[in-house]
Amino acid sequence: MGYTLGQKLIQSHLVSGDMTPGSEVGIRIDQTLTQDATGTMAYLEFEAMGVERVRTELSVAYIDHNTLQTGFENADDHRFIQTVCKKHGIRFSRPGNGICHQVHLERFGIPGKTLIGSDSHTPTGGGIGMLAIGAGGLDVAVAMGGGTYYITMPKMVRVNLTGKLNPWVAAKDIILEVLRIMSVKGGVGKIIEYGGEGVKTLSVPERATITNMGAELGATTSVFPSDEVTRSFLKAQGREQDWIELLPDADAQYDEVIEIDLSSLAPMAAMPHSPDNVKSVTEIGQIKVDQVCIGSCTNSSLLDMLKVAAILKGKTVHPDVSLSIAPGSKQVLNMLAQNGALADMIAAGARILESACGPCIGMGQSPNSKGISLRTFNRNFEGRSGTADAGIYLVSPEVAAASALTGVLTDPRTLGDAPQVTLPAEFLINDNMVELPASPEEAKDVEVLRGPNIKEFPVTKALPASIEAKAVLKVGDNITTDHIMPAGAKILPYRSNIPYLSKFCFGQVDPDFSERCKAEGKGIIIGGANYGQGSSREHAALVPLYLGVKAVITKSFARIHQANLINAGILPFTFANEADYDNIELGDELRLPDVRALIAQGKPVTLENMTKKESYPLAYSFSQRQTDMLLAGGLLNYTRENAN
Ligand code: MIC
Ligand code: SF4
């Protein structure tokens, strides 16, 4: 039996395990990326490992999230990352160079290679046939040190694309359709592989929009074949030598097949507050719009920007709408400037932002109260925009630009002929904002600069024999890491200050949680299905760890967050019988008797509810490595113990 593309990529990097879905496989990592909001912590962890120089083929640190710099904190953290990079062999993409995923795709991604990044949208690289996976910072630090990266062997889903998109229908509508079909938890434990005749009709930036937002399915990653379209993209980036052909075997077997006829799709939107709450724009109707934001790692390519500029050309943004545009990289912005498209955007009244994440992570441009904001981004979780009662709709650049002109949600097919935009034969190549590391000799003299924003990392202890603690929080389904550890302009600058961050933990869900948990000194969190979906931020585990959370017991977990909990030494269990979730109330006294010995021996674990005098069987399937990590009190302790 032949292999799928995902299986081929894993097989060619397999270090340990066999490729049976559900079992743990270890893979060799060729490339890593970090961004600044997760990077400071990741590099502190890398330093703690004591490795002099990264052992990957390529590691790049991007500065793209924390670029508002409302105080010294971000600038200090950037200098820390810059000097760490210089010392330890990492390339440093300076602020202004663009959003990590966009720049990595343009300048560094290579078909057939593995990439892990401390950002959940790392699967963008799947657009050129990479095995690109989002991970916690600690996993990325270990990979930089030459360590293996472990995942649960995913099932393989094939999305078969036939036909061709109609004018005004975009790649964004394809991934919105996949989200509508599969939901935000439908991809957990799966690789989503795109194939079929329709693939040839999609350019690399379009493919990257789809693999990028595959993160919202909860998927391990998404991947497109590497074909002639990939070759011409890499050629236009001056990197044809990096191209190889990569296709699935003709007789590859998939666990699930989804058929999508591209010609049947219409412009769509994900309505508040979930990326899978998808309807067609005509179904939603012409709701009034206050704000439109175009950009983010999903839709900030040159192709997207040229379409937007063509739609705006010669027109004026509606008086009731604030339109902001953030081109994804310096390459994109520079090319827009050179060919006049930027002037068309400015003339129409767009507010041009720097090439960075910006409004996508609540770094500015929060909408007005109860505002309706159309965004070309990938997440519309409640409160993420910085305005608690805003309604965010996720749309294509075409829908966004059309609606910015009319002031209402607009099906762009009503505007007449769609703009004809093609990718250039050559992109403007200038890597002057990527700083190279010092040579191994010079590196010895590089001083790493640490600012006062960098605070102590929470210390973990070995797992005790038993755990006794209250249910300090009970939450429902689809809790995001934005709920657990919010971001945004006011909090994001403190990503290297866990004690300060802890004040905001679960703030939107239960403003008293942080104080209560801290006062208790320990606690157990009870959660619903798909707990921890969304970002890769390990802060969503490190902060609860700091507050004393010992275990999180849910109906199910999102992949990256579960891995981050284990890395932090927090026990992630699920209910063997989901209905038991209903029996636990906030404040119940809970016990996990003999938990240490039981997980060490792989025996069933029971949760005792002392308040209700009940007990509930729990489920877990930790690999030996994960068990050892939990026993040691997290990955750092485990690594230290193993090194000794
Ligand atoms: C996000 O889109 O939520 C982020 C901000 O990029 C996160 C990373 C972070 O929280 O720093 C992600 O997607 O992993
Ligand atoms: Fe940045 Fe938004 Fe992409 Fe996250 S999703 S990397 S915040 S642009």
mmCIF file of C-alpha atoms and ligand atoms in Angstrom, residues 35-39 64-66 99-101 117-122 134-135 215-216 297 357 360-361 378-379 381 384 481-482 485-488 492 495 534-539 560, ligand 1:
data_model
loop_
_atom_site.group_PDB
_atom_site.id
_atom_site.type_symbol
_atom_site.label_atom_id
_atom_site.label_comp_id
_atom_site.label_asym_id
_atom_site.label_seq_id
_atom_site.Cartn_x
_atom_site.Cartn_y
_atom_site.Cartn_z
ATOM 1 C CA GLN A 35 7.910 34.730 16.901
ATOM 2 C CA ASP A 36 8.487 37.302 19.615
ATOM 3 C CA ALA A 37 5.394 36.673 21.754
ATOM 4 C CA THR A 38 6.408 33.062 22.328
ATOM 5 C CA GLY A 39 10.078 33.528 21.451
ATOM 6 C CA ASP A 64 6.084 40.436 14.382
ATOM 7 C CA HIS A 65 3.612 40.257 17.280
ATOM 8 C CA ASN A 66 4.804 42.714 19.927
ATOM 9 C CA ILE A 99 4.818 38.192 9.743
ATOM 10 C CA CYS A 100 6.727 34.993 10.468
ATOM 11 C CA HIS A 101 4.614 32.640 8.349
ATOM 12 C CA GLY A 117 7.278 26.819 15.032
ATOM 13 C CA SER A 118 6.195 28.284 18.342
ATOM 14 C CA ASP A 119 3.057 29.531 16.679
ATOM 15 C CA SER A 120 -0.052 27.571 15.797
ATOM 16 C CA HIS A 121 -0.141 28.853 12.210
ATOM 17 C CA THR A 122 3.193 27.273 11.314
ATOM 18 C CA GLY A 134 2.812 24.416 15.472
ATOM 19 C CA ALA A 135 4.280 23.593 18.885
ATOM 20 C CA ALA A 215 -4.968 25.384 12.365
ATOM 21 C CA GLU A 216 -8.565 26.332 13.181
ATOM 22 C CA CYS A 297 -0.700 35.479 8.207
ATOM 23 C CA CYS A 357 0.268 40.776 13.217
ATOM 24 C CA CYS A 360 -5.148 40.044 14.604
ATOM 25 C CA ILE A 361 -3.784 39.654 18.117
ATOM 26 C CA ASN A 378 -8.200 33.338 11.019
ATOM 27 C CA ARG A 379 -9.673 33.721 14.516
ATOM 28 C CA PHE A 381 -12.795 34.334 19.374
ATOM 29 C CA ARG A 384 -9.603 38.655 20.988
ATOM 30 C CA THR A 481 -5.992 29.648 24.843
ATOM 31 C CA ASP A 482 -7.179 33.249 24.400
ATOM 32 C CA MET A 485 -4.217 33.449 28.774
ATOM 33 C CA PRO A 486 -5.506 36.466 26.857
ATOM 34 C CA ALA A 487 -3.210 38.484 24.569
ATOM 35 C CA GLY A 488 -3.791 42.017 23.244
ATOM 36 C CA LEU A 492 1.139 40.792 25.362
ATOM 37 C CA ARG A 495 5.046 37.338 27.899
ATOM 38 C CA GLY A 534 -6.278 27.999 19.206
ATOM 39 C CA SER A 535 -2.830 29.356 19.792
ATOM 40 C CA SER A 536 0.319 27.466 20.707
ATOM 41 C CA ARG A 537 1.175 29.811 23.595
ATOM 42 C CA GLU A 538 2.744 27.730 26.359
ATOM 43 C CA HIS A 539 1.830 30.580 28.689
ATOM 44 C CA ILE A 560 -0.804 21.689 21.181
HETATM 45 C C1 MIC B 1 -2.291 33.699 17.745
HETATM 46 O O1 MIC B 1 -2.610 33.864 16.573
HETATM 47 O O2 MIC B 1 -3.092 33.439 18.652
HETATM 48 C C2 MIC B 1 -0.827 33.825 18.110
HETATM 49 C C3 MIC B 1 -0.673 35.054 18.898
HETATM 50 O O3 MIC B 1 -0.064 33.950 16.946
HETATM 51 C C4 MIC B 1 -0.430 32.560 18.881
HETATM 52 C C5 MIC B 1 0.901 32.595 19.479
HETATM 53 C C6 MIC B 1 0.979 33.395 20.745
HETATM 54 O O4 MIC B 1 0.052 33.397 21.537
HETATM 55 O O5 MIC B 1 2.016 34.025 20.932
HETATM 56 C C7 MIC B 1 -0.520 31.278 18.057
HETATM 57 O O6 MIC B 1 -1.306 31.216 17.132
HETATM 58 O O7 MIC B 1 0.143 30.292 18.386
#
